[in-house]
Amino acid sequence: MFSSNAFLLWGFLSCCWGLRLDEELARTRQPSKWGSLWPLPQRVATFDVSFKLAAASFEISDGEGSSAGPSCGLLQDAYRRYDKYIFGGAKAKRPRARDKRTDFPVLTGLRVLITDPEPECDRYPSVTSDESYELLVERATAILKAPKVWGALRGLETFSQLVYEDDFGTKLANWTQISDYPRFAHRGLLLDTSRHFLPVKVILDNLETMAMNKFNVFHWHIVDDQSFPYESRTFPDLSRKGAYHPYTHVYTPSDVKSVIEFARLRGIRVIPEFDTPGHTQSWGKGQAGLLTPCFAGPRPSGSFGPINPIINSTYDFMRRLFREVAAVFPDDYVHLGGDEVDFTCWKSNPEIQTFMEQQGFGKNYSQLESFYIQRLLDIVSSTEKASIVWQEVFDNHVKLKRDAVVHVWMGGADCGEEMRNVTAAGLAAILSAPWYLDYISYGQDWLKYYKVEPLSFNGTAEQKKLVIGGEACLWGEYVDATNLTPRLWPRASAVAERLWSAENVTDVVDAYDRLSSHRCRMLERGIPAEPLFSGYCPREFQRIGER
Amino acid sequence: MFSSNAFLLWGFLSCCWGLRLDEELARTRQPSKWGSLWPLPQRVATFDVSFKLAAASFEISDGEGSSAGPSCGLLQDAYRRYDKYIFGGAKAKRPRARDKRTDFPVLTGLRVLITDPEPECDRYPSVTSDESYELLVERATAILKAPKVWGALRGLETFSQLVYEDDFGTKLANWTQISDYPRFAHRGLLLDTSRHFLPVKVILDNLETMAMNKFNVFHWHIVDDQSFPYESRTFPDLSRKGAYHPYTHVYTPSDVKSVIEFARLRGIRVIPEFDTPGHTQSWGKGQAGLLTPCFAGPRPSGSFGPINPIINSTYDFMRRLFREVAAVFPDDYVHLGGDEVDFTCWKSNPEIQTFMEQQGFGKNYSQLESFYIQRLLDIVSSTEKASIVWQEVFDNHVKLKRDAVVHVWMGGADCGEEMRNVTAAGLAAILSAPWYLDYISYGQDWLKYYKVEPLSFNGTAEQKKLVIGGEACLWGEYVDATNLTPRLWPRASAVAERLWSAENVTDVVDAYDRLSSHRCRMLERGIPAEPLFSGYCPREFQRIGER
């Protein structure tokens, strides 16, 4: 919760530390009429009538006629989690308009009703998963209706955000009708476990926080130049020699499984990225012959460049690796990277030069890159997975399959032309360019992320439909277990609302208020989300992991 | 510890994420010959001869003839603390050049010898405290000699930094001779507990980390516009009404005492700042009549400006408050603030206007500010304290006492002229302008802080002597318990070395290597210091507070 005098002082402060402050944020001192809802649901009607909740007797349970029964572990697990958040953790909320009667009606429970005959309880979420739900807090029993469990998970989070505490510690929820669904299907967060190794605990904490923000894709940039922490059963030397440490700084098959299941239980997909042909220095340590030997004049220099695209062993290796990846990661998509290929080493290597001539590529190394990617795409297709690639692959005119997705990351906010081009080519696009959260600066940069409109580029309605969503990216050069979580939250929350809520949810004054409350709620749930600005939470963060 | 291949990849990465990297850092892959010493002592001689340390039998104890005996709790407490750091926490260190003999000589203990007849065991540190020491690791027993306990504390930290672990887990220290003393007497860190309340635990953690970095002044910016968490015995309403919360977000007298004693045991001074006449909005809530009523035309607007300088009750209040402050805080100095006074409200108030005319100040409100500060300085002098003021007080030509200190904060790196002017006036100066650590940016900004030379301004040798030191400032608008510690360390460590080590310690390649190791050591001691760049520590941070 944010102290109201913080707003009073806003103008004052803007003079004080040379901060360029958004004037519009200074005008209000009113709490949002939407309470602490974040991201804001598509349709909310709320009334100043309050129900009391009793911690001891309130019960979240399956509604009558639900297609998901007690065997649906995903829901049972979620009921337990949200009970704890509502009654155990999240206590102090902003006192909202209160009914003056001494005797509020009692809300005895929440019934969760899965309406579709197939609840998808034991499935993995996908880009077509139905996350819609309806939430009614009108009678003694609140109702949460959703076609699938995925919508129920989103609705449970929303319900938990409706509960607040008055000054006397009574838990209350107002009369509310909500009908909700996401604006974009792909709402992702990229974490990078190569520049710094992230302990599994850190990944799980952030998956938990993603669920609080209705993110649904964990883009796991699992390996890169610096280290190869993915422990491959097929090629164990990759991590044994390529990780920072062969067993303290790796993800074992069991670690990966835990991450995937933890994510699934929260309706979050895990899309691994195995970025090639660049960004692969660490791969070379455990797989001799995989990288291109660089030359200094006529002799090998001893250093290595990107994946060697001209030898068959490369493709044999990729076939076996991606067969494993396809089996380990259940998602329909694999991210193949393809960004930032440095041609210096390829250019230095005489065998590559010869190959270029044979293929008629001339001096155009983009063609060599495309040659490689093309074959890699075919390999991945044969594993029944669709591919996501960074935008250079598209820019270099690689022939992509119709189900490929292009990930736009360059140009910051000025990426409209790329978005237009990708979608004009009939390809699906994911937007990340304006959401590189590793770039930090002084002040309230969440506003910048919040103000992005993903569909603002010039294009037809058909093209806009091809934008399946976006991802906030937190590259790992400067973050590890010490600082990742507070640096990410609530900055990523701004992206979360942009990707979930309706296009017209753009009131930054209202957003500031809701987000301040939402960040205090994250604190109460044990997540060290950093402050937006001066102020306080009723319960300050004490230490990580106490929840 | 930093993986050596991180350097290899440096050049590679600089292309990748558009990062402007310091080329000089890319040239080396050699570990520093100074190991992980930070800040670097004035004189170090070290040889490739190693001694073994046995955790069970190694003993830190008073040396024969030491003027400090077993009753010196400060030293006993430090022995225990460093024993734990050497054998309990800080284990894995970079394997250094090792003697190939299977049998290293054993280092059985460290004798700590206080040579001055008055060890100052029960005193508070001051700006004239002697922090020098000599450390000799040459024979079976290492010797730490210091005139006062303050030097012994610094030497214990240095000794703990000499101990490393080989691949087999053996604790080793190399033959070493160190003679050390600080370049500047005032090496401070400013924390702000008004924009956000910081739990006492957070303050103590950072005092502990300050000691690891040989900082010796905690500048406690304890109150400001946003909140007044200092619980005054004389004016309890100040915090009761001016804090974010009357008892969860305040520092009780007992809290303040704990902080001061915790700091004293680490040779750290606590200088409180009670900033007036501006930055006092929160004061007005608990002390009616203290602030200037602002006017909208002919009528009071209902809002308030700076301290009201034209009524006697103001000075009565200040006399009583600063009498309490003088009693509570043992340091010889009090920081009086005096920065950023906004004249708008004073200008609007008709009584102030009349007063200005009576005093012959014309329209020069700086004169009114000076009038106030002058009287405040006299009040503080009467409590036997010397004053520190922000630079505006000097700039506005307030007559300062000879023992006053001017704190230079404006202009960033371009503050040379102010430094020249202050010292030309014969006044002592503290430098903070280039060290505002609340201003964050992408990349390795520690380099910028590190490269500052505090005496680079034009001035005589006499003037340079008046620069008693500097402070790293972490203003609180964007930091609280969630993110303060990783945002501060190791960035503040760069300032620490600049203020302690010799002027010619400017090799950033060497500094990068030592600082990387130093930050891993901070992790091992339970401090979530953030990474400088891609890489890893043998033991990654797990959670806050586990030590």
mmCIF file of N, CA and C in Angstrom, chain B residues 282-324:
data_model
loop_
_atom_site.group_PDB
_atom_site.id
_atom_site.type_symbol
_atom_site.label_atom_id
_atom_site.label_comp_id
_atom_site.label_asym_id
_atom_site.label_seq_id
_atom_site.Cartn_x
_atom_site.Cartn_y
_atom_site.Cartn_z
ATOM 1 N N SER B 282 7.438 16.116 6.727
ATOM 2 C CA SER B 282 6.982 15.156 7.742
ATOM 3 C C SER B 282 7.087 15.724 9.161
ATOM 4 N N TRP B 283 7.982 16.702 9.370
ATOM 5 C CA TRP B 283 8.133 17.303 10.699
ATOM 6 C C TRP B 283 6.853 18.045 11.095
ATOM 7 N N GLY B 284 6.231 18.637 10.087
ATOM 8 C CA GLY B 284 5.071 19.491 10.359
ATOM 9 C C GLY B 284 3.894 18.730 10.929
ATOM 10 N N LYS B 285 3.835 17.441 10.650
ATOM 11 C CA LYS B 285 2.673 16.667 11.115
ATOM 12 C C LYS B 285 2.620 16.537 12.626
ATOM 13 N N GLY B 286 3.768 16.488 13.260
ATOM 14 C CA GLY B 286 3.806 16.269 14.696
ATOM 15 C C GLY B 286 4.189 17.510 15.481
ATOM 16 N N GLN B 287 4.406 18.621 14.809
ATOM 17 C CA GLN B 287 4.842 19.834 15.501
ATOM 18 C C GLN B 287 4.152 21.035 14.856
ATOM 19 N N ALA B 288 2.990 21.357 15.379
ATOM 20 C CA ALA B 288 2.206 22.459 14.821
ATOM 21 C C ALA B 288 2.992 23.756 14.917
ATOM 22 N N GLY B 289 2.894 24.586 13.884
ATOM 23 C CA GLY B 289 3.541 25.891 13.918
ATOM 24 C C GLY B 289 4.995 25.890 13.508
ATOM 25 N N LEU B 290 5.536 24.693 13.230
ATOM 26 C CA LEU B 290 6.965 24.627 12.895
ATOM 27 C C LEU B 290 7.233 25.050 11.449
ATOM 28 N N LEU B 291 6.335 24.648 10.556
ATOM 29 C CA LEU B 291 6.542 24.934 9.131
ATOM 30 C C LEU B 291 5.861 26.245 8.740
ATOM 31 N N THR B 292 6.351 26.828 7.671
ATOM 32 C CA THR B 292 5.779 28.070 7.168
ATOM 33 C C THR B 292 4.455 27.797 6.458
ATOM 34 N N PRO B 293 3.359 28.494 6.875
ATOM 35 C CA PRO B 293 2.101 28.331 6.135
ATOM 36 C C PRO B 293 2.224 29.010 4.770
ATOM 37 N N CYS B 294 1.910 28.289 3.704
ATOM 38 C CA CYS B 294 1.951 28.884 2.364
ATOM 39 C C CYS B 294 0.619 29.605 2.120
ATOM 40 N N PHE B 295 0.686 30.632 1.304
ATOM 41 C CA PHE B 295 -0.510 31.405 0.984
ATOM 42 C C PHE B 295 -0.864 31.267 -0.491
ATOM 43 N N ALA B 296 -2.185 31.209 -0.748
ATOM 44 C CA ALA B 296 -2.675 31.314 -2.116
ATOM 45 C C ALA B 296 -3.364 32.670 -2.173
ATOM 46 N N GLY B 297 -2.708 33.669 -2.722
ATOM 47 C CA GLY B 297 -3.226 35.031 -2.666
ATOM 48 C C GLY B 297 -3.250 35.503 -1.216
ATOM 49 N N PRO B 298 -4.390 36.005 -0.752
ATOM 50 C CA PRO B 298 -4.425 36.585 0.589
ATOM 51 C C PRO B 298 -4.652 35.554 1.693
ATOM 52 N N ARG B 299 -4.954 34.321 1.314
ATOM 53 C CA ARG B 299 -5.340 33.328 2.318
ATOM 54 C C ARG B 299 -4.343 32.170 2.409
ATOM 55 N N PRO B 300 -4.190 31.588 3.604
ATOM 56 C CA PRO B 300 -3.362 30.372 3.712
ATOM 57 C C PRO B 300 -3.925 29.276 2.809
ATOM 58 N N SER B 301 -3.078 28.579 2.101
ATOM 59 C CA SER B 301 -3.534 27.570 1.133
ATOM 60 C C SER B 301 -3.795 26.239 1.811
ATOM 61 N N GLY B 302 -3.345 26.127 3.061
ATOM 62 C CA GLY B 302 -3.507 24.839 3.733
ATOM 63 C C GLY B 302 -2.267 23.968 3.617
ATOM 64 N N SER B 303 -1.358 24.334 2.712
ATOM 65 C CA SER B 303 -0.118 23.558 2.642
ATOM 66 C C SER B 303 1.015 24.336 3.314
ATOM 67 N N PHE B 304 2.097 23.660 3.530
ATOM 68 C CA PHE B 304 3.201 24.243 4.299
ATOM 69 C C PHE B 304 4.523 24.147 3.548
ATOM 70 N N GLY B 305 5.402 25.076 3.861
ATOM 71 C CA GLY B 305 6.716 25.109 3.225
ATOM 72 C C GLY B 305 7.819 24.729 4.195
ATOM 73 N N PRO B 306 9.009 25.305 4.020
ATOM 74 C CA PRO B 306 10.132 24.974 4.903
ATOM 75 C C PRO B 306 9.852 25.423 6.339
ATOM 76 N N ILE B 307 10.756 25.073 7.234
ATOM 77 C CA ILE B 307 10.720 25.553 8.616
ATOM 78 C C ILE B 307 10.449 27.065 8.600
ATOM 79 N N ASN B 308 9.611 27.514 9.537
ATOM 80 C CA ASN B 308 9.331 28.950 9.630
ATOM 81 C C ASN B 308 10.476 29.640 10.376
ATOM 82 N N PRO B 309 11.243 30.456 9.668
ATOM 83 C CA PRO B 309 12.472 30.992 10.269
ATOM 84 C C PRO B 309 12.259 32.286 11.041
ATOM 85 N N ILE B 310 11.011 32.797 11.071
ATOM 86 C CA ILE B 310 10.829 34.148 11.630
ATOM 87 C C ILE B 310 10.190 34.149 13.013
ATOM 88 N N ILE B 311 9.958 32.986 13.592
ATOM 89 C CA ILE B 311 9.324 32.973 14.918
ATOM 90 C C ILE B 311 10.226 32.286 15.940
ATOM 91 N N ASN B 312 10.177 32.779 17.160
ATOM 92 C CA ASN B 312 11.071 32.276 18.200
ATOM 93 C C ASN B 312 10.831 30.813 18.547
ATOM 94 N N SER B 313 9.559 30.386 18.438
ATOM 95 C CA SER B 313 9.243 29.006 18.819
ATOM 96 C C SER B 313 10.053 28.016 17.982
ATOM 97 N N THR B 314 10.363 28.378 16.743
ATOM 98 C CA THR B 314 11.185 27.514 15.895
ATOM 99 C C THR B 314 12.525 27.228 16.554
ATOM 100 N N TYR B 315 13.134 28.282 17.066
ATOM 101 C CA TYR B 315 14.473 28.118 17.625
ATOM 102 C C TYR B 315 14.434 27.435 18.988
ATOM 103 N N ASP B 316 13.353 27.646 19.739
ATOM 104 C CA ASP B 316 13.179 26.889 20.984
ATOM 105 C C ASP B 316 13.097 25.396 20.682
ATOM 106 N N PHE B 317 12.297 25.083 19.659
ATOM 107 C CA PHE B 317 12.147 23.688 19.253
ATOM 108 C C PHE B 317 13.499 23.107 18.845
ATOM 109 N N MET B 318 14.224 23.822 18.020
ATOM 110 C CA MET B 318 15.504 23.310 17.520
ATOM 111 C C MET B 318 16.500 23.117 18.667
ATOM 112 N N ARG B 319 16.478 24.053 19.613
ATOM 113 C CA ARG B 319 17.383 23.950 20.753
ATOM 114 C C ARG B 319 17.128 22.658 21.507
ATOM 115 N N ARG B 320 15.858 22.374 21.748
ATOM 116 C CA ARG B 320 15.522 21.158 22.516
ATOM 117 C C ARG B 320 15.793 19.894 21.700
ATOM 118 N N LEU B 321 15.456 19.939 20.408
ATOM 119 C CA LEU B 321 15.674 18.753 19.574
ATOM 120 C C LEU B 321 17.169 18.432 19.468
ATOM 121 N N PHE B 322 17.966 19.443 19.163
ATOM 122 C CA PHE B 322 19.392 19.165 18.951
ATOM 123 C C PHE B 322 20.120 18.871 20.266
ATOM 124 N N ARG B 323 19.556 19.322 21.394
ATOM 125 C CA ARG B 323 20.116 18.902 22.674
ATOM 126 C C ARG B 323 19.920 17.392 22.818
ATOM 127 N N GLU B 324 18.754 16.916 22.449
ATOM 128 C CA GLU B 324 18.520 15.467 22.494
ATOM 129 C C GLU B 324 19.439 14.729 21.512
#
